Short mmCIF file of C-alpha atoms in Angstrom, two decimals:
data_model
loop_
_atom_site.label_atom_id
_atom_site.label_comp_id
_atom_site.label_asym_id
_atom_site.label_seq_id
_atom_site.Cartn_x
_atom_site.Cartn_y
_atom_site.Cartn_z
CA UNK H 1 67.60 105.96 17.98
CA UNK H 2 71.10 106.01 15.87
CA UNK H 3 72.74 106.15 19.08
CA UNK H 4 71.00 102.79 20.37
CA UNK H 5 71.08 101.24 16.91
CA UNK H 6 74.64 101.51 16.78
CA UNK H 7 76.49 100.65 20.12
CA UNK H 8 73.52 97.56 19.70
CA UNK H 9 75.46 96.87 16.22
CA UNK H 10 79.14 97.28 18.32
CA UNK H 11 77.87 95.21 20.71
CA UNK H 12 76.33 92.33 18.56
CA UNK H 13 80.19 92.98 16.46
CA UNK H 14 82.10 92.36 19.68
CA UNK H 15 79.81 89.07 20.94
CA UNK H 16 80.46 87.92 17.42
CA UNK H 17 83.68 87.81 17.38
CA UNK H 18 84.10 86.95 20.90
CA UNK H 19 82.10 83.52 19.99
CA UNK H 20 84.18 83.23 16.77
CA UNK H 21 87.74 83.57 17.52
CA UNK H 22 89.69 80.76 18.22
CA UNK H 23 90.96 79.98 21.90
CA UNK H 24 95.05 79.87 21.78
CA UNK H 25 95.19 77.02 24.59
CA UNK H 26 99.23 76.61 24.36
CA UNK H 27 101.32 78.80 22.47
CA UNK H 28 105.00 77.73 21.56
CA UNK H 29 107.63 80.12 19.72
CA UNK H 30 110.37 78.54 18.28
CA UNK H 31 113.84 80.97 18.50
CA UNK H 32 116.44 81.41 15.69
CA UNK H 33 115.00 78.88 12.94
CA UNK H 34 112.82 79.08 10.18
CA UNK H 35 110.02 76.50 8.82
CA UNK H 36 107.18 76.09 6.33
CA UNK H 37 103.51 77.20 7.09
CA UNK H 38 102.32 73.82 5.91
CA UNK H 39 104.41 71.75 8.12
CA UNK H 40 103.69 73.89 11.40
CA UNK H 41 99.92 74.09 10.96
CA UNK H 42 100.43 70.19 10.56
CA UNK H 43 102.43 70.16 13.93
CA UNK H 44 99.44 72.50 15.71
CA UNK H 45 96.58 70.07 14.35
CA UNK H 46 98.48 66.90 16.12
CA UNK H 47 99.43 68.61 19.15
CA UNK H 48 95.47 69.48 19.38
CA UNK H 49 94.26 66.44 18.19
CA UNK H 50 96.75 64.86 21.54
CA UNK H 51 95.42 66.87 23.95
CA UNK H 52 92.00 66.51 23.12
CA UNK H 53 91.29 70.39 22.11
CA UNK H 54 87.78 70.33 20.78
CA UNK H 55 85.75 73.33 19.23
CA UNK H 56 87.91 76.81 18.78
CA UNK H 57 90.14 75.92 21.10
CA UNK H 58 93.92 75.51 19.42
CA UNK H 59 97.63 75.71 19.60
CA UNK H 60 99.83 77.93 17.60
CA UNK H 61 103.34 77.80 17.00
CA UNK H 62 104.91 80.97 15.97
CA UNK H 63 108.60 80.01 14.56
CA UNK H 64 109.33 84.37 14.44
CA UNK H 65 111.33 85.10 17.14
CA UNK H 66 114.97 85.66 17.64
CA UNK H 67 117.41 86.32 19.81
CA UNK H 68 119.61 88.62 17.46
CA UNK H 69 117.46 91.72 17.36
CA UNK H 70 116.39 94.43 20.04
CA UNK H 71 112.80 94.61 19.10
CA UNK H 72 111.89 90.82 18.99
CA UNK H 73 113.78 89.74 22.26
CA UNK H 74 111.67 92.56 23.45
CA UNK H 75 108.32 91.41 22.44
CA UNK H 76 109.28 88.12 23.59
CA UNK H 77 109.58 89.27 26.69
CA UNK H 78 107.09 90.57 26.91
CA UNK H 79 104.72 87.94 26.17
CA UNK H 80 106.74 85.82 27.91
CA UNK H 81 106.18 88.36 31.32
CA UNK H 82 102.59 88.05 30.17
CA UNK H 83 102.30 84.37 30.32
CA UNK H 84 101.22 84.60 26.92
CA UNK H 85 103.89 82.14 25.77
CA UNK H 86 103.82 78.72 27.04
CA UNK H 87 106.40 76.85 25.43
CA UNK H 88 109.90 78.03 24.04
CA UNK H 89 112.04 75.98 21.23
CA UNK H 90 115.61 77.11 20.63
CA UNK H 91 119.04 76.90 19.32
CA UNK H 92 121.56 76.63 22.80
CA UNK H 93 122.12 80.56 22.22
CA UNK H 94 118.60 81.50 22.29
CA UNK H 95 117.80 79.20 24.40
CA UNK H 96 120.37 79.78 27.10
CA UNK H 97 119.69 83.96 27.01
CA UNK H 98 115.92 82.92 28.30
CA UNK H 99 116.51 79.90 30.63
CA UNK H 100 119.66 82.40 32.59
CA UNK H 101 116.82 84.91 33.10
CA UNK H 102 114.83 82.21 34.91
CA UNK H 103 111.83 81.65 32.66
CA UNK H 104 111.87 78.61 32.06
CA UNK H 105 110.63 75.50 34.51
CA UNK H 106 113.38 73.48 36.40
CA UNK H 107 113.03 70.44 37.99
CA UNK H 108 115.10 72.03 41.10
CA UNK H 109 111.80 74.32 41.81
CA UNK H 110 108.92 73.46 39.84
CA UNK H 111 107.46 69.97 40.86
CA UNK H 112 105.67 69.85 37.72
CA UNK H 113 108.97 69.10 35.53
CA UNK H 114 110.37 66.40 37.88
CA UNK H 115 110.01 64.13 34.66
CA UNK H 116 113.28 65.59 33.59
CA UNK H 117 115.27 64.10 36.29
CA UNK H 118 114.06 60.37 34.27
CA UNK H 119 115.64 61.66 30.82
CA UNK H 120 118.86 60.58 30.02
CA UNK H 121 121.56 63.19 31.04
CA UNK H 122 122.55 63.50 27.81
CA UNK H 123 119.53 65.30 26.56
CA UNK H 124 118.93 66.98 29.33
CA UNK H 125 120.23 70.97 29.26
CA UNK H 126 121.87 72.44 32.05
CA UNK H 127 122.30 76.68 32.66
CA UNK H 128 123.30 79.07 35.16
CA UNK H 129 120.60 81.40 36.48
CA UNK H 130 121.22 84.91 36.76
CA UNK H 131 119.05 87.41 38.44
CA UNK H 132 118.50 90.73 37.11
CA UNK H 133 120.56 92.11 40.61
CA UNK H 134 123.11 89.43 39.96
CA UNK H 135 123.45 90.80 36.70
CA UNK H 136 123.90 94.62 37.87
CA UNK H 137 126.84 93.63 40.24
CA UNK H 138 128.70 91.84 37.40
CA UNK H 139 127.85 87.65 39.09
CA UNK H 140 128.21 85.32 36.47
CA UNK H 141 125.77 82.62 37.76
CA UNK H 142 124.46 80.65 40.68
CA UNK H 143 124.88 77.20 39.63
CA UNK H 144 123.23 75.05 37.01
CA UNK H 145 120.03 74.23 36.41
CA UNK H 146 117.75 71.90 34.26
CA UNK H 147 115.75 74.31 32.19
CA UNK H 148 115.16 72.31 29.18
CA UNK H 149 115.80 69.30 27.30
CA UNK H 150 116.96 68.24 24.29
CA UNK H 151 114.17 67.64 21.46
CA UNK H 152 116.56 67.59 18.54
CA UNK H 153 116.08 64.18 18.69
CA UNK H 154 112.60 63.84 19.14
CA UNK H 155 111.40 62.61 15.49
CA UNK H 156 107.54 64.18 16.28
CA UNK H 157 109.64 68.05 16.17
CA UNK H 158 112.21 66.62 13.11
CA UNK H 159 108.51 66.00 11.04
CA UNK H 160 108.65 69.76 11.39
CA UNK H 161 111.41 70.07 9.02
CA UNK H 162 112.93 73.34 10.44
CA UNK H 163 115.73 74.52 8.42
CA UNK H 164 118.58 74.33 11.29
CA UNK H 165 121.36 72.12 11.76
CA UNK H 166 121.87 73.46 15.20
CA UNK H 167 120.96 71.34 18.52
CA UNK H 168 117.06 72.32 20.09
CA UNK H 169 115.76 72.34 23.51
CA UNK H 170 112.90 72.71 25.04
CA UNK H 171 111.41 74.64 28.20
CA UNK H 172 108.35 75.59 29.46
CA UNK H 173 107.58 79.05 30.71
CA UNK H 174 107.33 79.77 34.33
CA UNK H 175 104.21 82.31 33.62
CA UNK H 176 102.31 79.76 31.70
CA UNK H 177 98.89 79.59 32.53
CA UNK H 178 98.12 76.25 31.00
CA UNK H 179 100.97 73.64 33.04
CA UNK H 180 98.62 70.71 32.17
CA UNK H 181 98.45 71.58 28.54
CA UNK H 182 101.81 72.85 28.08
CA UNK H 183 103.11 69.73 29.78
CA UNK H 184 101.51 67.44 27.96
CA UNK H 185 102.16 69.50 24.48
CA UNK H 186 105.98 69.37 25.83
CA UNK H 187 105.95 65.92 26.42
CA UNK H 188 104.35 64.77 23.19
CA UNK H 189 106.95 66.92 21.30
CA UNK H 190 109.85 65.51 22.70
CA UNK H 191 108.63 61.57 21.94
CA UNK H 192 111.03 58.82 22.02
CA UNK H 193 113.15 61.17 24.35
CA UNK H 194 110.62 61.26 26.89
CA UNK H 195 109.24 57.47 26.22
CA UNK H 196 112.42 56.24 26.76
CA UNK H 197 113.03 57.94 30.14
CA UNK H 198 114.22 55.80 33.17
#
């Protein structure tokens, strides 16, 4: 009877919980900056409220990652590999060490960001891609490519107040497992830059 009585109290513990924890729909980490709680809560809440997330379903925006160290560009990737990471916001240098690995969307490959061939060139960010056996035989790059575009001027992310004077862009991941949502959250983020697209 203990036996019973207490994988029925795991069990009722895990269908709890199960029921109660919230449903990350899009996920976006922001590389190499640093803003306040309050504002990026703020920034979830209208991103939700504009794609219609109802009940515990919810975006989070985790501004902790960076490019500098070993163990975060590892857990990145990680997550990234995972598909656990929708979005990515970055300084050019953080930025530019993803998008030449190829995990970001281009409109070269991925139908689904053919919007970024209507944004004005000038916000639109251009890389070489590298593949890992590029990389081991010492290429430099295939050509460039459209992984991202430039929401540093997008006044929906500067309500964010990040503490950065550097340029932004931003990319969606390849793994993603949410394109409509991650689209749309990309899209609402960038604002007048995407509006004002040809």
């Amino acid at each position: 009877i203990i036996v019973f009585l207490v994988v029925a109290v795991l069990l009722f513990i895990s269908v709890k919980d199960y029921f109660t924890q919230d449903k990350v729909i899009v996920k976006i980490v922001i590389l190499n900056s640093a803003y306040d709680d309050a504002e990026i809560e703020k920034m979830e809440k209208k991103i939700a409220k504009e794609l219609k997330l109802t009940g515990r379903a919810v975006v989070k925006i985790d501004p902790g990652y960076s490019t500098d160290t070993y163990d975060s560009k590892q857990a990145l990737m990680t997550l990234l590999n995972a598909g656990s990471v929708d979005i990515v916001i970055g300084d050019e240098k953080g930025f530019d060490f993803w998008a030449q690995s190829g995990y970001f969307m281009c409109p070269e490959v991925y139908d689904q960001v053919k919007f970024y061939e209507d944004i004005d060139t000038d916000c639109r960010h251009y890389t070489n891609y590298t593949s890992g056996r590029d990389i081991r035989k010492g290429v430099k790059g295939k050509g460039k490519y459209n992984y991202g575009i430039k929401i540093s001027d997008s006044s929906i992310f500067k309500s964010m107040k990040g503490v950065t004077d550097d340029e932004m862009f931003i990319g969606v991941n390849v793994e993603t497992k949410q394109d409509e949502y991650s689209l749309m959250a990309e899209k609402y983020l960038l604002g007048e830059v995407y509006k004002n697209r040809k």
